[in-house]
PDB file of C-alpha atoms in Angstrom:
ATOM      1  CA  ASP N  23       0.006  -0.066   0.033  1.00  0.00           C
ATOM      2  CA  VAL N  24       1.081   3.558  -0.765  1.00  0.00           C
ATOM      3  CA  LYS N  25       2.067   5.463   2.342  1.00  0.00           C
ATOM      4  CA  VAL N  26       2.093   9.146   2.435  1.00  0.00           C
ATOM      5  CA  THR N  27       3.423  10.628   5.678  1.00  0.00           C
ATOM      6  CA  GLN N  28       3.156  14.087   6.952  1.00  0.00           C
ATOM      7  CA  SER N  29       5.576  15.072   9.589  1.00  0.00           C
ATOM      8  CA  SER N  30       3.254  16.452  12.074  1.00  0.00           C
ATOM      9  CA  ARG N  31      -0.586  15.894  12.871  1.00  0.00           C
ATOM     10  CA  TYR N  32      -0.808  19.223  14.852  1.00  0.00           C
ATOM     11  CA  LEU N  33       1.361  22.211  14.738  1.00  0.00           C
ATOM     12  CA  VAL N  34       1.097  25.535  16.476  1.00  0.00           C
ATOM     13  CA  LYS N  35       3.086  28.552  15.349  1.00  0.00           C
ATOM     14  CA  ARG N  36       3.288  32.390  15.783  1.00  0.00           C
ATOM     15  CA  THR N  37       2.593  35.001  13.276  1.00  0.00           C
ATOM     16  CA  GLY N  38       5.663  35.993  11.309  1.00  0.00           C
ATOM     17  CA  GLU N  39       7.537  32.556  11.793  1.00  0.00           C
ATOM     18  CA  LYS N  40       8.859  30.589   8.853  1.00  0.00           C
ATOM     19  CA  VAL N  41       6.965  27.219   8.873  1.00  0.00           C
ATOM     20  CA  PHE N  42       7.982  23.993   7.300  1.00  0.00           C
ATOM     21  CA  LEU N  43       5.473  21.166   6.537  1.00  0.00           C
ATOM     22  CA  GLU N  44       7.078  18.056   5.369  1.00  0.00           C
ATOM     23  CA  CYS N  45       5.554  15.137   3.368  1.00  0.00           C
ATOM     24  CA  VAL N  46       7.186  11.846   2.404  1.00  0.00           C
ATOM     25  CA  GLN N  47       5.779   9.105   0.128  1.00  0.00           C
ATOM     26  CA  ASP N  48       7.286   5.672  -0.239  1.00  0.00           C
ATOM     27  CA  MET N  49       5.887   4.617  -3.733  1.00  0.00           C
ATOM     28  CA  ASP N  50       8.318   6.366  -6.091  1.00  0.00           C
ATOM     29  CA  HIS N  51       5.593   8.680  -7.203  1.00  0.00           C
ATOM     30  CA  GLU N  52       6.517  11.397  -9.602  1.00  0.00           C
ATOM     31  CA  ASN N  53       3.725  13.740  -8.692  1.00  0.00           C
ATOM     32  CA  MET N  54       3.226  15.416  -5.358  1.00  0.00           C
ATOM     33  CA  PHE N  55       0.647  17.929  -4.265  1.00  0.00           C
ATOM     34  CA  TRP N  56      -0.155  20.267  -1.411  1.00  0.00           C
ATOM     35  CA  TYR N  57      -3.688  21.295  -0.632  1.00  0.00           C
ATOM     36  CA  ARG N  58      -5.317  23.194   2.148  1.00  0.00           C
ATOM     37  CA  GLN N  59      -8.658  22.440   3.371  1.00  0.00           C
ATOM     38  CA  ASP N  60     -11.097  24.985   4.909  1.00  0.00           C
ATOM     39  CA  PRO N  61     -14.716  24.602   6.118  1.00  0.00           C
ATOM     40  CA  GLY N  62     -17.067  25.547   3.271  1.00  0.00           C
ATOM     41  CA  LEU N  63     -14.191  25.780   0.719  1.00  0.00           C
ATOM     42  CA  GLY N  64     -13.204  22.208   0.224  1.00  0.00           C
ATOM     43  CA  LEU N  65      -9.719  21.384  -0.827  1.00  0.00           C
ATOM     44  CA  ARG N  66      -7.678  24.003  -2.743  1.00  0.00           C
ATOM     45  CA  LEU N  67      -4.473  23.207  -4.500  1.00  0.00           C
ATOM     46  CA  ILE N  68      -1.526  25.381  -3.366  1.00  0.00           C
ATOM     47  CA  TYR N  69       1.450  23.789  -5.295  1.00  0.00           C
ATOM     48  CA  PHE N  70       2.221  20.694  -7.035  1.00  0.00           C
ATOM     49  CA  SER N  71       5.429  19.065  -8.428  1.00  0.00           C
ATOM     50  CA  TYR N  72       5.824  16.630 -11.377  1.00  0.00           C
ATOM     51  CA  ASP N  73       9.426  15.711 -10.758  1.00  0.00           C
ATOM     52  CA  VAL N  74      12.408  16.499  -8.644  1.00  0.00           C
ATOM     53  CA  LYS N  75      13.262  20.328  -8.556  1.00  0.00           C
ATOM     54  CA  MET N  76      10.082  20.937 -10.562  1.00  0.00           C
ATOM     55  CA  LYS N  77       7.280  22.896  -9.106  1.00  0.00           C
ATOM     56  CA  GLU N  78       3.977  24.577 -10.538  1.00  0.00           C
ATOM     57  CA  LYS N  79       1.525  26.946  -8.853  1.00  0.00           C
ATOM     58  CA  GLY N  80      -1.874  25.810  -7.993  1.00  0.00           C
ATOM     59  CA  ASP N  81      -4.831  27.956  -7.309  1.00  0.00           C
ATOM     60  CA  ILE N  82      -3.755  29.629  -4.151  1.00  0.00           C
ATOM     61  CA  PRO N  83       0.014  29.939  -4.115  1.00  0.00           C
ATOM     62  CA  GLU N  84       0.385  33.331  -2.388  1.00  0.00           C
ATOM     63  CA  GLY N  85       2.288  33.167   0.851  1.00  0.00           C
ATOM     64  CA  TYR N  86       3.682  29.846   0.275  1.00  0.00           C
ATOM     65  CA  SER N  87       6.679  28.092  -1.438  1.00  0.00           C
ATOM     66  CA  VAL N  88       7.710  24.516  -1.936  1.00  0.00           C
ATOM     67  CA  SER N  89      10.867  22.393  -2.278  1.00  0.00           C
ATOM     68  CA  ARG N  90      11.335  19.000  -3.959  1.00  0.00           C
ATOM     69  CA  GLU N  91      14.980  18.284  -3.677  1.00  0.00           C
ATOM     70  CA  LYS N  92      14.291  14.408  -3.403  1.00  0.00           C
ATOM     71  CA  LYS N  93      11.607  12.438  -5.269  1.00  0.00           C
ATOM     72  CA  GLU N  94      10.066  11.069  -2.165  1.00  0.00           C
ATOM     73  CA  ARG N  95       9.897  14.301  -0.264  1.00  0.00           C
ATOM     74  CA  PHE N  96       7.793  17.480  -0.891  1.00  0.00           C
ATOM     75  CA  SER N  97       7.994  20.369   1.478  1.00  0.00           C
ATOM     76  CA  LEU N  98       5.596  23.321   1.923  1.00  0.00           C
ATOM     77  CA  ILE N  99       6.918  26.390   3.370  1.00  0.00           C
ATOM     78  CA  LEU N 100       5.037  29.387   4.866  1.00  0.00           C
ATOM     79  CA  GLU N 101       7.630  32.287   4.463  1.00  0.00           C
ATOM     80  CA  SER N 102       6.041  34.381   7.056  1.00  0.00           C
ATOM     81  CA  ALA N 103       3.061  32.808   8.728  1.00  0.00           C
ATOM     82  CA  SER N 104      -0.110  34.689   9.063  1.00  0.00           C
ATOM     83  CA  THR N 105      -3.432  33.937  10.933  1.00  0.00           C
ATOM     84  CA  ASN N 106      -5.208  33.381   7.775  1.00  0.00           C
ATOM     85  CA  GLN N 107      -2.993  30.423   6.993  1.00  0.00           C
ATOM     86  CA  THR N 108      -4.573  28.466   9.894  1.00  0.00           C
ATOM     87  CA  SER N 109      -5.939  25.447   8.201  1.00  0.00           C
ATOM     88  CA  MET N 110      -5.688  21.796   7.533  1.00  0.00           C
ATOM     89  CA  TYR N 111      -2.903  20.910   4.982  1.00  0.00           C
ATOM     90  CA  LEU N 112      -3.043  17.712   3.101  1.00  0.00           C
ATOM     91  CA  CYS N 113      -0.285  16.411   0.991  1.00  0.00           C
ATOM     92  CA  ALA N 114      -0.968  13.749  -1.803  1.00  0.00           C
ATOM     93  CA  SER N 115       0.983  11.844  -4.473  1.00  0.00           C
ATOM     94  CA  ASN N 116       0.491   9.760  -7.549  1.00  0.00           C
ATOM     95  CA  THR N 117       2.277   8.410 -10.522  1.00  0.00           C
ATOM     96  CA  HIS N 118       2.115   9.718 -14.084  1.00  0.00           C
ATOM     97  CA  ARG N 119       3.673   6.515 -15.480  1.00  0.00           C
ATOM     98  CA  GLU N 120      -0.066   5.561 -16.177  1.00  0.00           C
ATOM     99  CA  ARG N 121      -3.034   7.728 -16.976  1.00  0.00           C
ATOM    100  CA  ASN N 122      -6.088   8.130 -14.722  1.00  0.00           C
ATOM    101  CA  GLN N 123      -4.437   7.387 -11.437  1.00  0.00           C
ATOM    102  CA  PRO N 124      -5.892   8.373  -8.053  1.00  0.00           C
ATOM    103  CA  GLN N 125      -4.107  10.451  -5.605  1.00  0.00           C
ATOM    104  CA  HIS N 126      -2.955   8.982  -2.324  1.00  0.00           C
ATOM    105  CA  PHE N 127      -3.325  11.389   0.733  1.00  0.00           C
ATOM    106  CA  GLY N 128      -1.515  11.752   4.039  1.00  0.00           C
ATOM    107  CA  ASP N 129      -3.464  12.189   7.306  1.00  0.00           C
ATOM    108  CA  GLY N 130      -2.968  16.099   7.187  1.00  0.00           C
ATOM    109  CA  THR N 131      -1.401  18.615   9.399  1.00  0.00           C
ATOM    110  CA  ARG N 132      -3.773  20.973  11.365  1.00  0.00           C
ATOM    111  CA  LEU N 133      -1.784  24.064  11.538  1.00  0.00           C
ATOM    112  CA  SER N 134      -2.682  26.893  13.887  1.00  0.00           C
ATOM    113  CA  ILE N 135      -1.122  30.348  13.598  1.00  0.00           C
ATOM    114  CA  LEU N 136      -1.454  32.555  16.675  1.00  0.00           C
TER     115      LEU N 136
ATOM    116  CA  SER I 140     -11.191  27.355  -8.758  1.00  0.00           C
ATOM    117  CA  GLN I 141     -13.926  25.072  -7.569  1.00  0.00           C
ATOM    118  CA  GLN I 142     -15.231  22.873 -10.533  1.00  0.00           C
ATOM    119  CA  GLY I 143     -17.307  20.449  -8.511  1.00  0.00           C
ATOM    120  CA  GLU I 144     -20.487  21.212  -6.667  1.00  0.00           C
ATOM    121  CA  GLU I 145     -21.913  18.542  -4.387  1.00  0.00           C
ATOM    122  CA  ASP I 146     -25.484  18.026  -3.397  1.00  0.00           C
ATOM    123  CA  PRO I 147     -26.630  17.659  -0.805  1.00  0.00           C
ATOM    124  CA  GLN I 148     -24.144  19.379   1.471  1.00  0.00           C
ATOM    125  CA  ALA I 149     -25.189  17.018   4.379  1.00  0.00           C
ATOM    126  CA  LEU I 150     -27.151  13.824   4.468  1.00  0.00           C
ATOM    127  CA  SER I 151     -28.439  11.851   7.526  1.00  0.00           C
ATOM    128  CA  ILE I 152     -30.035   8.362   7.066  1.00  0.00           C
ATOM    129  CA  GLN I 153     -30.703   5.171   9.102  1.00  0.00           C
ATOM    130  CA  GLU I 154     -28.291   2.313   8.952  1.00  0.00           C
ATOM    131  CA  GLY I 155     -29.175  -0.019   6.181  1.00  0.00           C
ATOM    132  CA  GLU I 156     -30.656   2.664   3.944  1.00  0.00           C
ATOM    133  CA  ASN I 157     -29.080   3.696   0.648  1.00  0.00           C
ATOM    134  CA  ALA I 158     -27.227   7.024   0.404  1.00  0.00           C
ATOM    135  CA  THR I 159     -26.942   8.961  -2.908  1.00  0.00           C
ATOM    136  CA  MET I 160     -24.728  11.877  -3.455  1.00  0.00           C
ATOM    137  CA  ASN I 161     -24.452  14.001  -6.530  1.00  0.00           C
ATOM    138  CA  CYS I 162     -21.742  16.065  -8.140  1.00  0.00           C
ATOM    139  CA  SER I 163     -21.952  18.655 -10.881  1.00  0.00           C
ATOM    140  CA  TYR I 164     -19.072  20.013 -12.778  1.00  0.00           C
ATOM    141  CA  LYS I 165     -18.470  22.761 -15.409  1.00  0.00           C
ATOM    142  CA  THR I 166     -15.834  21.737 -17.907  1.00  0.00           C
ATOM    143  CA  SER I 167     -14.965  18.608 -19.920  1.00  0.00           C
ATOM    144  CA  ILE I 168     -13.118  15.993 -18.003  1.00  0.00           C
ATOM    145  CA  ASN I 169     -10.698  13.004 -18.317  1.00  0.00           C
ATOM    146  CA  ASN I 170     -11.974  11.353 -15.370  1.00  0.00           C
ATOM    147  CA  LEU I 171     -13.944  11.786 -12.122  1.00  0.00           C
ATOM    148  CA  GLN I 172     -13.024  10.488  -8.808  1.00  0.00           C
ATOM    149  CA  TRP I 173     -14.706   9.979  -5.409  1.00  0.00           C
ATOM    150  CA  TYR I 174     -12.903  10.214  -2.101  1.00  0.00           C
ATOM    151  CA  ARG I 175     -13.996   9.673   1.504  1.00  0.00           C
ATOM    152  CA  GLN I 176     -12.692  11.521   4.518  1.00  0.00           C
ATOM    153  CA  ASN I 177     -13.226  10.536   8.007  1.00  0.00           C
ATOM    154  CA  SER I 178     -13.132  13.217  10.654  1.00  0.00           C
ATOM    155  CA  GLY I 179      -9.632  14.669  11.105  1.00  0.00           C
ATOM    156  CA  ARG I 180      -7.986  12.377   8.699  1.00  0.00           C
ATOM    157  CA  GLY I 181      -6.771  12.468   5.007  1.00  0.00           C
ATOM    158  CA  LEU I 182      -8.849  11.515   1.969  1.00  0.00           C
ATOM    159  CA  VAL I 183      -9.219   7.922   0.870  1.00  0.00           C
ATOM    160  CA  HIS I 184      -9.766   7.140  -2.806  1.00  0.00           C
ATOM    161  CA  LEU I 185     -12.990   5.153  -3.486  1.00  0.00           C
ATOM    162  CA  ILE I 186     -13.490   4.948  -7.131  1.00  0.00           C
ATOM    163  CA  LEU I 187     -12.449   6.535 -10.514  1.00  0.00           C
ATOM    164  CA  ILE I 188     -14.647   6.584 -13.506  1.00  0.00           C
ATOM    165  CA  ARG I 189     -13.298   7.578 -16.906  1.00  0.00           C
ATOM    166  CA  SER I 190     -14.962  10.001 -19.176  1.00  0.00           C
ATOM    167  CA  ASN I 191     -15.972   7.251 -21.598  1.00  0.00           C
ATOM    168  CA  GLU I 192     -17.519   5.185 -18.874  1.00  0.00           C
ATOM    169  CA  ARG I 193     -21.220   5.485 -17.755  1.00  0.00           C
ATOM    170  CA  GLU I 194     -21.205   3.324 -14.598  1.00  0.00           C
ATOM    171  CA  LYS I 195     -18.722   1.676 -12.219  1.00  0.00           C
ATOM    172  CA  HIS I 196     -19.211  -0.681  -9.260  1.00  0.00           C
ATOM    173  CA  SER I 197     -17.013  -1.364  -6.292  1.00  0.00           C
ATOM    174  CA  GLY I 198     -18.495  -3.401  -3.536  1.00  0.00           C
ATOM    175  CA  ARG I 199     -21.414  -1.413  -2.129  1.00  0.00           C
ATOM    176  CA  LEU I 200     -20.544   1.611  -4.182  1.00  0.00           C
ATOM    177  CA  ARG I 201     -21.871   2.557  -7.451  1.00  0.00           C
ATOM    178  CA  VAL I 202     -20.985   5.553  -9.409  1.00  0.00           C
ATOM    179  CA  THR I 203     -22.506   6.931 -12.525  1.00  0.00           C
ATOM    180  CA  LEU I 204     -21.365   9.587 -14.999  1.00  0.00           C
ATOM    181  CA  ASP I 205     -23.414  11.507 -17.364  1.00  0.00           C
ATOM    182  CA  THR I 206     -20.981  13.721 -19.391  1.00  0.00           C
ATOM    183  CA  SER I 207     -23.839  15.416 -21.380  1.00  0.00           C
ATOM    184  CA  LYS I 208     -25.177  16.716 -18.013  1.00  0.00           C
ATOM    185  CA  LYS I 209     -21.765  17.156 -16.517  1.00  0.00           C
ATOM    186  CA  SER I 210     -22.861  15.317 -13.419  1.00  0.00           C
ATOM    187  CA  SER I 211     -22.070  12.138 -11.383  1.00  0.00           C
ATOM    188  CA  SER I 212     -23.646  10.259  -8.539  1.00  0.00           C
ATOM    189  CA  LEU I 213     -22.200   8.122  -5.898  1.00  0.00           C
ATOM    190  CA  LEU I 214     -24.675   5.523  -4.467  1.00  0.00           C
ATOM    191  CA  ILE I 215     -23.811   3.544  -1.173  1.00  0.00           C
ATOM    192  CA  THR I 216     -26.007   0.767  -0.652  1.00  0.00           C
ATOM    193  CA  ALA I 217     -27.001  -0.946   2.709  1.00  0.00           C
ATOM    194  CA  SER I 218     -25.290   1.827   4.591  1.00  0.00           C
ATOM    195  CA  ARG I 219     -23.351   1.160   7.807  1.00  0.00           C
ATOM    196  CA  ALA I 220     -22.241   3.214  10.790  1.00  0.00           C
ATOM    197  CA  ALA I 221     -18.699   3.001   9.472  1.00  0.00           C
ATOM    198  CA  ASP I 222     -19.778   4.950   6.360  1.00  0.00           C
ATOM    199  CA  THR I 223     -20.238   8.189   8.290  1.00  0.00           C
ATOM    200  CA  ALA I 224     -17.679  10.596   6.671  1.00  0.00           C
ATOM    201  CA  SER I 225     -17.433  13.344   4.212  1.00  0.00           C
ATOM    202  CA  TYR I 226     -17.459  12.369   0.449  1.00  0.00           C
ATOM    203  CA  PHE I 227     -15.731  14.550  -2.087  1.00  0.00           C
ATOM    204  CA  CYS I 228     -15.895  14.365  -5.939  1.00  0.00           C
ATOM    205  CA  ALA I 229     -12.856  15.520  -7.803  1.00  0.00           C
ATOM    206  CA  THR I 230     -12.316  16.032 -11.619  1.00  0.00           C
ATOM    207  CA  ASP I 231      -9.264  15.747 -13.775  1.00  0.00           C
ATOM    208  CA  ALA I 232      -9.868  18.121 -16.707  1.00  0.00           C
ATOM    209  CA  THR I 233      -6.589  17.940 -18.361  1.00  0.00           C
ATOM    210  CA  GLY I 234      -5.223  14.407 -17.956  1.00  0.00           C
ATOM    211  CA  ALA I 235      -2.396  15.945 -16.160  1.00  0.00           C
ATOM    212  CA  GLN I 236      -3.305  14.307 -12.883  1.00  0.00           C
ATOM    213  CA  LYS I 237      -4.261  17.664 -11.243  1.00  0.00           C
ATOM    214  CA  LEU I 238      -7.659  17.509  -9.582  1.00  0.00           C
ATOM    215  CA  VAL I 239     -10.142  19.996  -8.714  1.00  0.00           C
ATOM    216  CA  PHE I 240     -12.402  19.082  -5.704  1.00  0.00           C
ATOM    217  CA  GLY I 241     -15.946  19.826  -4.761  1.00  0.00           C
ATOM    218  CA  GLN I 242     -16.921  20.980  -1.246  1.00  0.00           C
ATOM    219  CA  GLY I 243     -18.141  17.567  -0.245  1.00  0.00           C
ATOM    220  CA  THR I 244     -21.182  15.820   1.235  1.00  0.00           C
ATOM    221  CA  ARG I 245     -21.248  15.184   4.929  1.00  0.00           C
ATOM    222  CA  LEU I 246     -22.887  11.765   5.485  1.00  0.00           C
ATOM    223  CA  THR I 247     -24.136  10.605   8.846  1.00  0.00           C
ATOM    224  CA  ILE I 248     -25.363   6.977   9.311  1.00  0.00           C
ATOM    225  CA  ASN I 249     -27.709   6.815  12.335  1.00  0.00           C
ATOM    226  CA  PRO I 250     -27.505   3.383  14.136  1.00  0.00           C
TER     227      PRO I 250
END
Protein backbone atom coordinates (compact mmCIF):
# COMPACT_ATOMS: atom_id res chain seq x y z
CA ASP A 1 0.00 0.00 0.00
CA VAL A 2 1.08 3.54 -0.72
CA LYS A 3 2.05 5.45 2.35
CA VAL A 4 2.11 9.23 2.44
CA THR A 5 3.45 10.54 5.71
CA GLN A 6 3.12 14.09 6.94
CA SER A 7 5.59 15.02 9.64
CA SER A 8 3.12 16.51 12.13
CA ARG A 9 -0.58 15.96 12.82
CA TYR A 10 -0.87 19.20 14.81
CA LEU A 11 1.33 22.28 14.75
CA VAL A 12 1.06 25.64 16.50
CA LYS A 13 3.19 28.54 15.32
CA ARG A 14 3.30 32.30 15.78
CA THR A 15 2.60 35.06 13.28
CA GLY A 16 5.70 35.92 11.26
CA GLU A 17 7.46 32.59 11.81
CA LYS A 18 8.80 30.58 8.89
CA VAL A 19 6.96 27.25 8.91
CA PHE A 20 7.96 24.01 7.22
CA LEU A 21 5.49 21.21 6.53
CA GLU A 22 7.06 17.98 5.36
CA CYS A 23 5.60 15.16 3.30
CA VAL A 24 7.20 11.86 2.35
CA GLN A 25 5.84 9.12 0.09
CA ASP A 26 7.23 5.62 -0.32
CA MET A 27 5.93 4.60 -3.74
CA ASP A 28 8.38 6.35 -6.05
CA HIS A 29 5.61 8.64 -7.29
CA GLU A 30 6.55 11.43 -9.64
CA ASN A 31 3.69 13.75 -8.70
CA MET A 32 3.20 15.38 -5.33
CA PHE A 33 0.62 17.92 -4.26
CA TRP A 34 -0.12 20.29 -1.38
CA TYR A 35 -3.69 21.30 -0.57
CA ARG A 36 -5.31 23.30 2.15
CA GLN A 37 -8.77 22.44 3.41
CA ASP A 38 -11.09 24.97 4.99
CA PRO A 39 -14.74 24.62 6.05
CA GLY A 40 -17.08 25.55 3.22
CA LEU A 41 -14.23 25.84 0.71
CA GLY A 42 -13.25 22.22 0.23
CA LEU A 43 -9.72 21.36 -0.88
CA ARG A 44 -7.73 23.98 -2.74
CA LEU A 45 -4.46 23.24 -4.51
CA ILE A 46 -1.51 25.31 -3.33
CA TYR A 47 1.42 23.86 -5.29
CA PHE A 48 2.27 20.66 -7.11
CA SER A 49 5.38 19.03 -8.47
CA TYR A 50 5.81 16.65 -11.39
CA ASP A 51 9.40 15.74 -10.68
CA VAL A 52 12.42 16.55 -8.58
CA LYS A 53 13.18 20.26 -8.53
CA MET A 54 10.05 21.00 -10.54
CA LYS A 55 7.13 22.92 -9.15
CA GLU A 56 3.99 24.58 -10.44
CA LYS A 57 1.60 26.97 -8.79
CA GLY A 58 -1.86 25.79 -7.96
CA ASP A 59 -4.89 27.93 -7.30
CA ILE A 60 -3.73 29.66 -4.09
CA PRO A 61 0.10 29.88 -4.02
CA GLU A 62 0.35 33.32 -2.41
CA GLY A 63 2.25 33.24 0.86
CA TYR A 64 3.64 29.75 0.21
CA SER A 65 6.63 28.17 -1.44
CA VAL A 66 7.69 24.55 -1.94
CA SER A 67 10.82 22.46 -2.24
CA ARG A 68 11.32 19.11 -3.99
CA GLU A 69 15.00 18.17 -3.65
CA LYS A 70 14.35 14.43 -3.51
CA LYS A 71 11.68 12.43 -5.29
CA GLU A 72 10.09 11.12 -2.11
CA ARG A 73 9.90 14.41 -0.24
CA PHE A 74 7.83 17.53 -0.88
CA SER A 75 8.01 20.42 1.55
CA LEU A 76 5.58 23.29 1.93
CA ILE A 77 7.01 26.51 3.32
CA LEU A 78 5.09 29.39 4.84
CA GLU A 79 7.57 32.21 4.43
CA SER A 80 6.03 34.45 7.11
CA ALA A 81 3.05 32.78 8.73
CA SER A 82 -0.16 34.73 9.10
CA THR A 83 -3.37 33.94 10.97
CA ASN A 84 -5.27 33.41 7.71
CA GLN A 85 -3.01 30.44 7.03
CA THR A 86 -4.54 28.56 9.93
CA SER A 87 -5.93 25.50 8.19
CA MET A 88 -5.72 21.78 7.55
CA TYR A 89 -2.91 21.00 5.10
CA LEU A 90 -3.02 17.82 3.06
CA CYS A 91 -0.25 16.26 1.00
CA ALA A 92 -0.92 13.78 -1.81
CA SER A 93 1.02 11.84 -4.42
CA ASN A 94 0.45 9.77 -7.53
CA THR A 95 2.24 8.50 -10.58
CA HIS A 96 2.08 9.76 -14.13
CA ARG A 97 3.54 6.53 -15.53
CA GLU A 98 -0.06 5.54 -16.23
CA ARG A 99 -3.06 7.70 -17.00
CA ASN A 100 -6.07 8.07 -14.74
CA GLN A 101 -4.39 7.37 -11.44
CA PRO A 102 -5.91 8.33 -8.09
CA GLN A 103 -4.11 10.48 -5.57
CA HIS A 104 -2.96 9.05 -2.24
CA PHE A 105 -3.25 11.34 0.75
CA GLY A 106 -1.48 11.75 4.04
CA ASP A 107 -3.43 12.23 7.26
CA GLY A 108 -3.02 15.98 7.20
CA THR A 109 -1.40 18.62 9.40
CA ARG A 110 -3.71 20.88 11.34
CA LEU A 111 -1.78 24.14 11.57
CA SER A 112 -2.73 26.96 13.91
CA ILE A 113 -1.08 30.36 13.57
CA LEU A 114 -1.43 32.48 16.69
CA SER B 1 -11.27 27.38 -8.79
CA GLN B 2 -13.97 24.99 -7.58
CA GLN B 3 -15.22 22.89 -10.46
CA GLY B 4 -17.35 20.40 -8.60
CA GLU B 5 -20.47 21.20 -6.67
CA GLU B 6 -21.93 18.52 -4.47
CA ASP B 7 -25.45 17.98 -3.41
CA PRO B 8 -26.62 17.66 -0.73
CA GLN B 9 -24.13 19.36 1.57
CA ALA B 10 -25.24 17.10 4.39
CA LEU B 11 -27.19 13.86 4.48
CA SER B 12 -28.41 11.89 7.49
CA ILE B 13 -29.97 8.43 7.07
CA GLN B 14 -30.65 5.26 9.04
CA GLU B 15 -28.30 2.34 8.95
CA GLY B 16 -29.26 -0.06 6.20
CA GLU B 17 -30.69 2.62 3.91
CA ASN B 18 -29.07 3.69 0.66
CA ALA B 19 -27.25 7.02 0.39
CA THR B 20 -26.99 8.99 -2.85
CA MET B 21 -24.71 11.95 -3.37
CA ASN B 22 -24.49 14.06 -6.51
CA CYS B 23 -21.70 16.04 -8.12
CA SER B 24 -21.90 18.56 -10.94
CA TYR B 25 -18.97 20.06 -12.79
CA LYS B 26 -18.43 22.73 -15.41
CA THR B 27 -15.80 21.72 -17.96
CA SER B 28 -15.04 18.58 -19.94
CA ILE B 29 -13.08 15.97 -18.01
CA ASN B 30 -10.76 13.01 -18.43
CA ASN B 31 -12.00 11.31 -15.31
CA LEU B 32 -13.98 11.90 -12.15
CA GLN B 33 -13.00 10.49 -8.78
CA TRP B 34 -14.74 10.01 -5.45
CA TYR B 35 -12.95 10.21 -2.12
CA ARG B 36 -13.97 9.64 1.50
CA GLN B 37 -12.64 11.58 4.47
CA ASN B 38 -13.16 10.48 8.04
CA SER B 39 -13.15 13.26 10.60
CA GLY B 40 -9.70 14.74 11.08
CA ARG B 41 -8.04 12.38 8.62
CA GLY B 42 -6.80 12.45 5.05
CA LEU B 43 -8.78 11.51 1.97
CA VAL B 44 -9.12 7.93 0.84
CA HIS B 45 -9.73 7.14 -2.82
CA LEU B 46 -12.94 5.20 -3.46
CA ILE B 47 -13.51 4.95 -7.18
CA LEU B 48 -12.41 6.52 -10.48
CA ILE B 49 -14.62 6.68 -13.54
CA ARG B 50 -13.24 7.64 -16.93
CA SER B 51 -15.02 10.04 -19.23
CA ASN B 52 -15.95 7.22 -21.64
CA GLU B 53 -17.54 5.14 -18.86
CA ARG B 54 -21.12 5.51 -17.69
CA GLU B 55 -21.24 3.33 -14.58
CA LYS B 56 -18.81 1.66 -12.26
CA HIS B 57 -19.19 -0.59 -9.21
CA SER B 58 -16.97 -1.36 -6.28
CA GLY B 59 -18.49 -3.43 -3.49
CA ARG B 60 -21.41 -1.44 -2.09
CA LEU B 61 -20.50 1.61 -4.16
CA ARG B 62 -22.00 2.51 -7.51
CA VAL B 63 -20.90 5.55 -9.45
CA THR B 64 -22.59 6.92 -12.54
CA LEU B 65 -21.32 9.56 -14.92
CA ASP B 66 -23.38 11.59 -17.37
CA THR B 67 -21.01 13.74 -19.42
CA SER B 68 -23.86 15.36 -21.34
CA LYS B 69 -25.21 16.75 -18.07
CA LYS B 70 -21.77 17.13 -16.52
CA SER B 71 -22.86 15.25 -13.45
CA SER B 72 -22.03 12.17 -11.41
CA SER B 73 -23.65 10.33 -8.55
CA LEU B 74 -22.29 8.08 -5.81
CA LEU B 75 -24.64 5.49 -4.37
CA ILE B 76 -23.76 3.63 -1.19
CA THR B 77 -26.07 0.68 -0.65
CA ALA B 78 -26.96 -0.92 2.69
CA SER B 79 -25.21 1.84 4.64
CA ARG B 80 -23.30 1.12 7.84
CA ALA B 81 -22.29 3.33 10.75
CA ALA B 82 -18.70 3.12 9.49
CA ASP B 83 -19.77 4.91 6.29
CA THR B 84 -20.20 8.11 8.32
CA ALA B 85 -17.72 10.51 6.69
CA SER B 86 -17.42 13.34 4.19
CA TYR B 87 -17.46 12.40 0.53
CA PHE B 88 -15.78 14.46 -2.18
CA CYS B 89 -15.89 14.33 -5.94
CA ALA B 90 -12.86 15.50 -7.88
CA THR B 91 -12.36 16.06 -11.59
CA ASP B 92 -9.28 15.71 -13.73
CA ALA B 93 -9.91 18.02 -16.66
CA THR B 94 -6.58 17.91 -18.45
CA GLY B 95 -5.26 14.40 -17.92
CA ALA B 96 -2.34 16.00 -16.11
CA GLN B 97 -3.37 14.37 -12.82
CA LYS B 98 -4.30 17.73 -11.33
CA LEU B 99 -7.62 17.44 -9.50
CA VAL B 100 -10.26 20.01 -8.69
CA PHE B 101 -12.40 19.08 -5.70
CA GLY B 102 -15.98 19.78 -4.78
CA GLN B 103 -16.91 21.01 -1.31
CA GLY B 104 -18.10 17.61 -0.19
CA THR B 105 -21.17 15.93 1.26
CA ARG B 106 -21.19 15.14 4.97
CA LEU B 107 -22.89 11.78 5.44
CA THR B 108 -24.15 10.61 8.83
CA ILE B 109 -25.42 7.06 9.31
CA ASN B 110 -27.61 6.72 12.37
CA PRO B 111 -27.62 3.32 14.09
